[in-house]
Short mmCIF file of N, CA and C in Angstrom, two decimals:
data_model
loop_
_atom_site.label_atom_id
_atom_site.label_comp_id
_atom_site.label_asym_id
_atom_site.label_seq_id
_atom_site.Cartn_x
_atom_site.Cartn_y
_atom_site.Cartn_z
N MET A 1 -5.73 19.85 -5.87
CA MET A 1 -5.95 18.63 -6.61
C MET A 1 -4.63 18.14 -7.21
N TRP A 2 -3.77 19.08 -7.65
CA TRP A 2 -2.48 18.69 -8.22
C TRP A 2 -1.66 17.93 -7.20
N ALA A 3 -1.66 18.40 -5.95
CA ALA A 3 -0.88 17.74 -4.89
C ALA A 3 -1.41 16.33 -4.64
N ILE A 4 -2.73 16.17 -4.66
CA ILE A 4 -3.31 14.84 -4.48
C ILE A 4 -2.89 13.93 -5.62
N SER A 5 -2.90 14.45 -6.84
CA SER A 5 -2.49 13.64 -7.99
C SER A 5 -1.03 13.23 -7.88
N CYS A 6 -0.17 14.14 -7.43
CA CYS A 6 1.25 13.80 -7.26
C CYS A 6 1.44 12.74 -6.18
N LEU A 7 0.72 12.90 -5.06
CA LEU A 7 0.81 11.91 -3.99
C LEU A 7 0.30 10.57 -4.49
N ALA A 8 -0.80 10.59 -5.22
CA ALA A 8 -1.35 9.34 -5.75
C ALA A 8 -0.36 8.67 -6.70
N ALA A 9 0.31 9.45 -7.54
CA ALA A 9 1.30 8.89 -8.46
C ALA A 9 2.46 8.26 -7.69
N PHE A 10 2.94 8.95 -6.66
CA PHE A 10 4.03 8.40 -5.84
C PHE A 10 3.60 7.09 -5.19
N LEU A 11 2.40 7.11 -4.60
CA LEU A 11 1.96 5.92 -3.89
C LEU A 11 1.59 4.80 -4.85
N LEU A 12 1.16 5.15 -6.06
CA LEU A 12 0.94 4.13 -7.07
C LEU A 12 2.26 3.46 -7.41
N SER A 13 3.32 4.23 -7.48
CA SER A 13 4.65 3.65 -7.71
C SER A 13 5.01 2.71 -6.57
N PHE A 14 4.73 3.13 -5.33
CA PHE A 14 4.96 2.27 -4.17
C PHE A 14 4.16 0.98 -4.33
N HIS A 15 2.90 1.13 -4.74
CA HIS A 15 2.04 -0.04 -4.95
C HIS A 15 2.63 -0.98 -5.98
N CYS A 16 3.12 -0.46 -7.07
CA CYS A 16 3.66 -1.30 -8.13
C CYS A 16 4.90 -2.06 -7.69
N LEU A 17 5.62 -1.52 -6.75
CA LEU A 17 6.80 -2.22 -6.23
C LEU A 17 6.43 -3.32 -5.26
N ILE A 18 5.21 -3.26 -4.71
CA ILE A 18 4.84 -4.25 -3.71
C ILE A 18 3.60 -5.04 -4.12
N VAL A 19 3.34 -5.14 -5.42
CA VAL A 19 2.16 -5.85 -5.88
C VAL A 19 2.12 -7.23 -5.24
N SER A 20 0.97 -7.56 -4.71
CA SER A 20 0.84 -8.81 -3.98
C SER A 20 -0.23 -9.69 -4.58
N GLY A 21 -0.48 -10.79 -3.90
CA GLY A 21 -1.50 -11.74 -4.30
C GLY A 21 -2.88 -11.21 -3.96
N GLU A 22 -3.80 -12.13 -3.75
CA GLU A 22 -5.19 -11.77 -3.55
C GLU A 22 -5.59 -11.75 -2.08
N ASP A 23 -4.66 -11.56 -1.17
CA ASP A 23 -5.00 -11.50 0.25
C ASP A 23 -6.04 -10.42 0.47
N THR A 24 -7.01 -10.71 1.34
CA THR A 24 -8.02 -9.71 1.65
C THR A 24 -8.02 -9.35 3.12
N GLU A 25 -7.29 -10.04 3.92
CA GLU A 25 -7.21 -9.76 5.35
C GLU A 25 -6.11 -8.73 5.60
N SER A 26 -6.27 -7.99 6.70
CA SER A 26 -5.16 -7.12 7.12
C SER A 26 -4.03 -8.02 7.58
N PRO A 27 -2.81 -7.59 7.38
CA PRO A 27 -1.68 -8.43 7.78
C PRO A 27 -1.66 -8.68 9.29
N SER A 28 -1.20 -9.86 9.65
CA SER A 28 -1.01 -10.14 11.06
C SER A 28 0.39 -9.69 11.44
N GLN A 29 0.70 -9.79 12.71
CA GLN A 29 2.03 -9.37 13.16
C GLN A 29 3.10 -10.21 12.49
N LEU A 30 4.23 -9.60 12.33
CA LEU A 30 5.40 -10.27 11.79
C LEU A 30 5.81 -11.38 12.75
N THR A 31 6.05 -12.57 12.21
CA THR A 31 6.43 -13.69 13.07
C THR A 31 7.87 -14.14 12.85
N GLN A 32 8.47 -13.79 11.71
CA GLN A 32 9.86 -14.15 11.43
C GLN A 32 10.64 -12.89 11.11
N CYS A 33 11.87 -12.83 11.57
CA CYS A 33 12.72 -11.66 11.31
C CYS A 33 13.63 -11.93 10.12
N THR A 34 13.03 -11.99 8.94
CA THR A 34 13.81 -12.13 7.71
C THR A 34 13.39 -11.01 6.77
N GLU A 35 14.24 -10.69 5.82
CA GLU A 35 13.89 -9.64 4.85
C GLU A 35 12.61 -10.00 4.10
N VAL A 36 12.48 -11.27 3.72
CA VAL A 36 11.30 -11.71 2.98
C VAL A 36 10.04 -11.58 3.83
N ALA A 37 10.10 -12.01 5.08
CA ALA A 37 8.93 -11.94 5.96
C ALA A 37 8.50 -10.49 6.20
N ILE A 38 9.46 -9.61 6.40
CA ILE A 38 9.14 -8.20 6.62
C ILE A 38 8.51 -7.61 5.36
N SER A 39 9.10 -7.87 4.22
CA SER A 39 8.57 -7.37 2.96
C SER A 39 7.17 -7.91 2.70
N ASP A 40 6.98 -9.21 2.92
CA ASP A 40 5.66 -9.82 2.69
C ASP A 40 4.60 -9.23 3.61
N CYS A 41 4.96 -8.96 4.85
CA CYS A 41 4.01 -8.40 5.80
C CYS A 41 3.50 -7.04 5.31
N TYR A 42 4.40 -6.16 4.93
CA TYR A 42 3.99 -4.84 4.44
C TYR A 42 3.25 -4.95 3.10
N ARG A 43 3.67 -5.87 2.28
CA ARG A 43 3.06 -6.05 0.96
C ARG A 43 1.57 -6.38 1.08
N ARG A 44 1.17 -7.04 2.13
CA ARG A 44 -0.23 -7.45 2.28
C ARG A 44 -1.18 -6.27 2.42
N TYR A 45 -0.69 -5.12 2.83
CA TYR A 45 -1.57 -3.94 2.92
C TYR A 45 -2.03 -3.48 1.55
N ASP A 46 -1.33 -3.89 0.53
CA ASP A 46 -1.63 -3.46 -0.83
C ASP A 46 -2.97 -3.98 -1.33
N ASN A 47 -3.60 -4.90 -0.61
CA ASN A 47 -4.87 -5.46 -1.09
C ASN A 47 -5.97 -4.42 -1.23
N ILE A 48 -5.77 -3.24 -0.68
CA ILE A 48 -6.77 -2.18 -0.80
C ILE A 48 -7.09 -1.89 -2.27
N PHE A 49 -6.11 -2.05 -3.15
CA PHE A 49 -6.33 -1.77 -4.57
C PHE A 49 -7.19 -2.82 -5.25
N GLN A 50 -7.31 -4.00 -4.67
CA GLN A 50 -8.11 -5.06 -5.27
C GLN A 50 -9.52 -5.14 -4.68
N ARG A 51 -9.82 -4.36 -3.67
CA ARG A 51 -11.13 -4.47 -3.03
C ARG A 51 -12.25 -4.10 -4.00
N PRO A 52 -13.16 -5.03 -4.27
CA PRO A 52 -14.26 -4.76 -5.21
C PRO A 52 -15.14 -3.59 -4.77
N ASP A 53 -15.33 -3.41 -3.46
CA ASP A 53 -16.21 -2.34 -3.00
C ASP A 53 -15.62 -0.95 -3.21
N LEU A 54 -14.34 -0.87 -3.61
CA LEU A 54 -13.73 0.43 -3.88
C LEU A 54 -13.64 0.73 -5.38
N GLN A 55 -14.09 -0.21 -6.20
CA GLN A 55 -14.11 0.01 -7.64
C GLN A 55 -15.41 0.74 -8.01
N ARG A 56 -15.37 1.46 -9.11
CA ARG A 56 -16.61 2.11 -9.58
C ARG A 56 -17.62 1.04 -9.98
N ASN A 57 -18.90 1.34 -9.76
CA ASN A 57 -19.94 0.41 -10.17
C ASN A 57 -20.24 0.59 -11.66
N ASP A 58 -21.22 -0.14 -12.16
CA ASP A 58 -21.55 -0.09 -13.60
C ASP A 58 -21.98 1.30 -14.05
N GLU A 59 -22.48 2.11 -13.14
CA GLU A 59 -22.90 3.48 -13.47
C GLU A 59 -21.76 4.47 -13.30
N GLY A 60 -20.57 3.98 -12.95
CA GLY A 60 -19.41 4.86 -12.77
C GLY A 60 -19.37 5.56 -11.42
N GLN A 61 -20.19 5.11 -10.48
CA GLN A 61 -20.26 5.72 -9.16
C GLN A 61 -19.38 4.97 -8.16
N TYR A 62 -18.94 5.69 -7.14
CA TYR A 62 -18.15 5.09 -6.06
C TYR A 62 -19.07 4.71 -4.90
N ASN A 63 -18.67 3.71 -4.15
CA ASN A 63 -19.34 3.36 -2.91
C ASN A 63 -18.72 4.23 -1.82
N GLU A 64 -19.34 5.38 -1.58
CA GLU A 64 -18.77 6.37 -0.66
C GLU A 64 -18.56 5.80 0.74
N GLU A 65 -19.48 4.97 1.20
CA GLU A 65 -19.36 4.38 2.54
C GLU A 65 -18.12 3.49 2.62
N ALA A 66 -17.86 2.71 1.58
CA ALA A 66 -16.66 1.85 1.56
C ALA A 66 -15.40 2.69 1.62
N TYR A 67 -15.40 3.81 0.93
CA TYR A 67 -14.22 4.70 0.97
C TYR A 67 -14.03 5.31 2.36
N ARG A 68 -15.13 5.68 3.01
CA ARG A 68 -15.01 6.23 4.36
C ARG A 68 -14.48 5.19 5.35
N LYS A 69 -14.84 3.93 5.14
CA LYS A 69 -14.42 2.86 6.05
C LYS A 69 -13.04 2.30 5.73
N ALA A 70 -12.51 2.59 4.56
CA ALA A 70 -11.22 2.00 4.14
C ALA A 70 -10.11 2.27 5.14
N CYS A 71 -10.12 3.44 5.72
CA CYS A 71 -9.06 3.84 6.65
C CYS A 71 -9.02 2.96 7.90
N SER A 72 -10.15 2.39 8.28
CA SER A 72 -10.20 1.61 9.52
C SER A 72 -9.30 0.38 9.49
N GLY A 73 -8.94 -0.11 8.31
CA GLY A 73 -8.04 -1.25 8.19
C GLY A 73 -6.57 -0.86 8.26
N PHE A 74 -6.32 0.42 8.47
CA PHE A 74 -4.95 0.94 8.51
C PHE A 74 -4.69 1.67 9.82
N PRO A 75 -4.31 0.93 10.87
CA PRO A 75 -4.01 1.61 12.14
C PRO A 75 -2.82 2.55 11.98
N GLU A 76 -2.67 3.47 12.90
CA GLU A 76 -1.58 4.45 12.82
C GLU A 76 -0.22 3.78 12.67
N THR A 77 0.00 2.71 13.41
CA THR A 77 1.24 1.93 13.29
C THR A 77 0.84 0.58 12.70
N SER A 78 1.56 0.12 11.71
CA SER A 78 1.19 -1.13 11.06
C SER A 78 1.31 -2.32 12.00
N SER A 79 0.53 -3.35 11.73
CA SER A 79 0.65 -4.58 12.51
C SER A 79 2.01 -5.23 12.27
N CYS A 80 2.62 -4.96 11.13
CA CYS A 80 3.95 -5.49 10.84
C CYS A 80 4.97 -4.93 11.82
N TYR A 81 4.84 -3.64 12.11
CA TYR A 81 5.81 -2.98 12.98
C TYR A 81 5.77 -3.55 14.39
N ALA A 82 4.59 -3.93 14.85
CA ALA A 82 4.47 -4.50 16.20
C ALA A 82 5.34 -5.75 16.33
N GLY A 83 5.35 -6.61 15.32
CA GLY A 83 6.17 -7.81 15.38
C GLY A 83 7.61 -7.53 15.03
N PHE A 84 7.81 -6.56 14.18
CA PHE A 84 9.14 -6.23 13.67
C PHE A 84 10.03 -5.63 14.77
N THR A 85 9.42 -5.09 15.81
CA THR A 85 10.21 -4.54 16.91
C THR A 85 10.90 -5.63 17.72
N ARG A 86 10.48 -6.88 17.54
CA ARG A 86 11.15 -8.00 18.22
C ARG A 86 12.41 -8.44 17.48
N CYS A 87 12.62 -7.92 16.29
CA CYS A 87 13.79 -8.29 15.49
C CYS A 87 15.04 -7.61 16.07
N PRO A 88 16.21 -8.15 15.78
CA PRO A 88 17.45 -7.50 16.21
C PRO A 88 17.56 -6.10 15.61
N GLU A 89 18.29 -5.23 16.27
CA GLU A 89 18.44 -3.84 15.84
C GLU A 89 18.90 -3.72 14.40
N PHE A 90 19.87 -4.54 13.98
CA PHE A 90 20.36 -4.42 12.61
C PHE A 90 19.27 -4.71 11.59
N MET A 91 18.29 -5.54 11.92
CA MET A 91 17.16 -5.80 11.02
C MET A 91 16.19 -4.62 11.04
N ARG A 92 15.93 -4.08 12.22
CA ARG A 92 14.97 -2.97 12.33
C ARG A 92 15.45 -1.76 11.55
N SER A 93 16.72 -1.45 11.63
CA SER A 93 17.23 -0.27 10.95
C SER A 93 17.13 -0.41 9.44
N ASN A 94 17.20 -1.63 8.93
CA ASN A 94 17.09 -1.85 7.49
C ASN A 94 15.67 -1.63 6.97
N PHE A 95 14.68 -1.72 7.84
CA PHE A 95 13.30 -1.66 7.37
C PHE A 95 12.49 -0.50 7.94
N THR A 96 13.15 0.45 8.58
CA THR A 96 12.46 1.61 9.11
C THR A 96 11.72 2.36 8.00
N ARG A 97 12.30 2.42 6.82
CA ARG A 97 11.65 3.15 5.72
C ARG A 97 10.36 2.48 5.28
N ARG A 98 10.23 1.17 5.51
CA ARG A 98 8.96 0.51 5.17
C ARG A 98 7.82 1.06 6.03
N GLU A 99 8.10 1.30 7.30
CA GLU A 99 7.07 1.86 8.18
C GLU A 99 6.75 3.30 7.76
N ALA A 100 7.75 4.04 7.34
CA ALA A 100 7.51 5.40 6.83
C ALA A 100 6.66 5.33 5.56
N GLY A 101 6.95 4.38 4.69
CA GLY A 101 6.15 4.18 3.48
C GLY A 101 4.72 3.79 3.83
N TYR A 102 4.58 2.94 4.83
CA TYR A 102 3.25 2.56 5.30
C TYR A 102 2.49 3.80 5.77
N GLY A 103 3.16 4.68 6.51
CA GLY A 103 2.51 5.90 6.99
C GLY A 103 2.00 6.76 5.84
N ALA A 104 2.80 6.89 4.78
CA ALA A 104 2.38 7.66 3.61
C ALA A 104 1.22 6.95 2.90
N PHE A 105 1.31 5.63 2.81
CA PHE A 105 0.24 4.85 2.17
C PHE A 105 -1.05 4.99 2.97
N ARG A 106 -0.95 4.93 4.30
CA ARG A 106 -2.12 5.10 5.17
C ARG A 106 -2.74 6.48 4.96
N ALA A 107 -1.91 7.50 4.85
CA ALA A 107 -2.43 8.86 4.63
C ALA A 107 -3.24 8.92 3.34
N LEU A 108 -2.78 8.24 2.31
CA LEU A 108 -3.51 8.19 1.04
C LEU A 108 -4.84 7.48 1.24
N VAL A 109 -4.82 6.32 1.87
CA VAL A 109 -6.04 5.54 2.07
C VAL A 109 -7.05 6.31 2.90
N CYS A 110 -6.59 7.07 3.86
CA CYS A 110 -7.49 7.81 4.75
C CYS A 110 -7.97 9.12 4.14
N ASP A 111 -7.51 9.47 2.97
CA ASP A 111 -7.98 10.64 2.23
C ASP A 111 -8.83 10.12 1.07
N THR A 112 -10.14 10.15 1.24
CA THR A 112 -11.07 9.54 0.28
C THR A 112 -10.81 9.98 -1.15
N GLU A 113 -10.65 11.26 -1.38
CA GLU A 113 -10.45 11.75 -2.75
C GLU A 113 -9.11 11.27 -3.32
N ALA A 114 -8.07 11.28 -2.52
CA ALA A 114 -6.76 10.80 -2.99
C ALA A 114 -6.81 9.31 -3.30
N LEU A 115 -7.52 8.54 -2.48
CA LEU A 115 -7.64 7.10 -2.73
C LEU A 115 -8.39 6.83 -4.02
N LYS A 116 -9.44 7.60 -4.29
CA LYS A 116 -10.17 7.45 -5.56
C LYS A 116 -9.23 7.69 -6.74
N VAL A 117 -8.42 8.74 -6.66
CA VAL A 117 -7.48 9.05 -7.74
C VAL A 117 -6.47 7.91 -7.90
N ALA A 118 -5.95 7.41 -6.79
CA ALA A 118 -4.95 6.34 -6.85
C ALA A 118 -5.54 5.06 -7.44
N ILE A 119 -6.75 4.70 -7.03
CA ILE A 119 -7.37 3.48 -7.57
C ILE A 119 -7.69 3.66 -9.04
N SER A 120 -8.16 4.84 -9.43
CA SER A 120 -8.41 5.10 -10.85
C SER A 120 -7.12 5.00 -11.66
N ALA A 121 -6.05 5.58 -11.14
CA ALA A 121 -4.76 5.51 -11.84
C ALA A 121 -4.26 4.08 -11.92
N LYS A 122 -4.41 3.34 -10.84
CA LYS A 122 -3.98 1.93 -10.82
C LYS A 122 -4.74 1.13 -11.87
N ASN A 123 -6.03 1.40 -12.01
CA ASN A 123 -6.84 0.66 -12.98
C ASN A 123 -6.46 0.98 -14.42
N CYS A 124 -5.74 2.07 -14.64
CA CYS A 124 -5.33 2.46 -15.98
C CYS A 124 -3.85 2.17 -16.23
N THR A 125 -3.22 1.40 -15.36
CA THR A 125 -1.78 1.17 -15.44
C THR A 125 -1.48 -0.31 -15.59
N ASP A 126 -0.54 -0.62 -16.43
CA ASP A 126 -0.05 -1.99 -16.57
C ASP A 126 0.98 -2.21 -15.47
N PRO A 127 0.66 -3.00 -14.44
CA PRO A 127 1.58 -3.14 -13.30
C PRO A 127 2.93 -3.74 -13.66
N VAL A 128 2.98 -4.61 -14.65
CA VAL A 128 4.26 -5.21 -15.05
C VAL A 128 5.17 -4.15 -15.65
N LYS A 129 4.62 -3.34 -16.55
CA LYS A 129 5.41 -2.27 -17.16
C LYS A 129 5.83 -1.23 -16.12
N MET A 130 4.93 -0.90 -15.20
CA MET A 130 5.25 0.09 -14.17
C MET A 130 6.36 -0.44 -13.27
N ARG A 131 6.28 -1.69 -12.87
CA ARG A 131 7.32 -2.27 -12.00
C ARG A 131 8.66 -2.26 -12.72
N THR A 132 8.67 -2.67 -13.99
CA THR A 132 9.91 -2.67 -14.77
C THR A 132 10.49 -1.27 -14.85
N CYS A 133 9.65 -0.30 -15.12
CA CYS A 133 10.09 1.10 -15.20
C CYS A 133 10.67 1.56 -13.87
N MET A 134 9.96 1.28 -12.77
CA MET A 134 10.44 1.69 -11.45
C MET A 134 11.78 1.03 -11.13
N MET A 135 11.91 -0.24 -11.44
CA MET A 135 13.16 -0.96 -11.16
C MET A 135 14.30 -0.38 -12.01
N ASP A 136 14.01 -0.06 -13.28
CA ASP A 136 15.02 0.51 -14.16
C ASP A 136 15.52 1.86 -13.66
N HIS A 137 14.60 2.66 -13.12
CA HIS A 137 14.95 4.02 -12.71
C HIS A 137 15.35 4.17 -11.25
N HIS A 138 14.85 3.27 -10.39
CA HIS A 138 15.08 3.44 -8.96
C HIS A 138 15.70 2.22 -8.29
N GLY A 139 15.86 1.15 -9.00
CA GLY A 139 16.43 -0.06 -8.40
C GLY A 139 15.43 -0.73 -7.48
N ASN A 140 15.90 -1.66 -6.71
CA ASN A 140 15.03 -2.40 -5.80
C ASN A 140 14.87 -1.62 -4.51
N LEU A 141 13.78 -0.87 -4.42
CA LEU A 141 13.53 -0.06 -3.24
C LEU A 141 13.12 -0.94 -2.10
#
């Protein structure tokens, strides 16, 4: 359980760095090879934290079926990567770590218990303060 909590904390930090809008669709393939487009594409996966079906209900219970299905929106390779491979090599090398981060994020989402911990932690965290703290200590990752 300690390892799950540590992974959840790390991925919550990742989440706070990529907090996005209210998109509910899985990201489509990358269409532009710019730093902003690549970042925005990966950022859209973060909507998992806003999904109402993954929040506890009024009785404090989880929707277990929603948690089991959450992983299906996260293919082994992100849809961003499929489009990002069309970018020039110098752009791809700058963003390889985003795909590695996606892989770690996917592992969390596909582990029901770890995802519950991460969503619970996210719900108890001020995202503005967390982002400021992460930027102060780690810079713009």
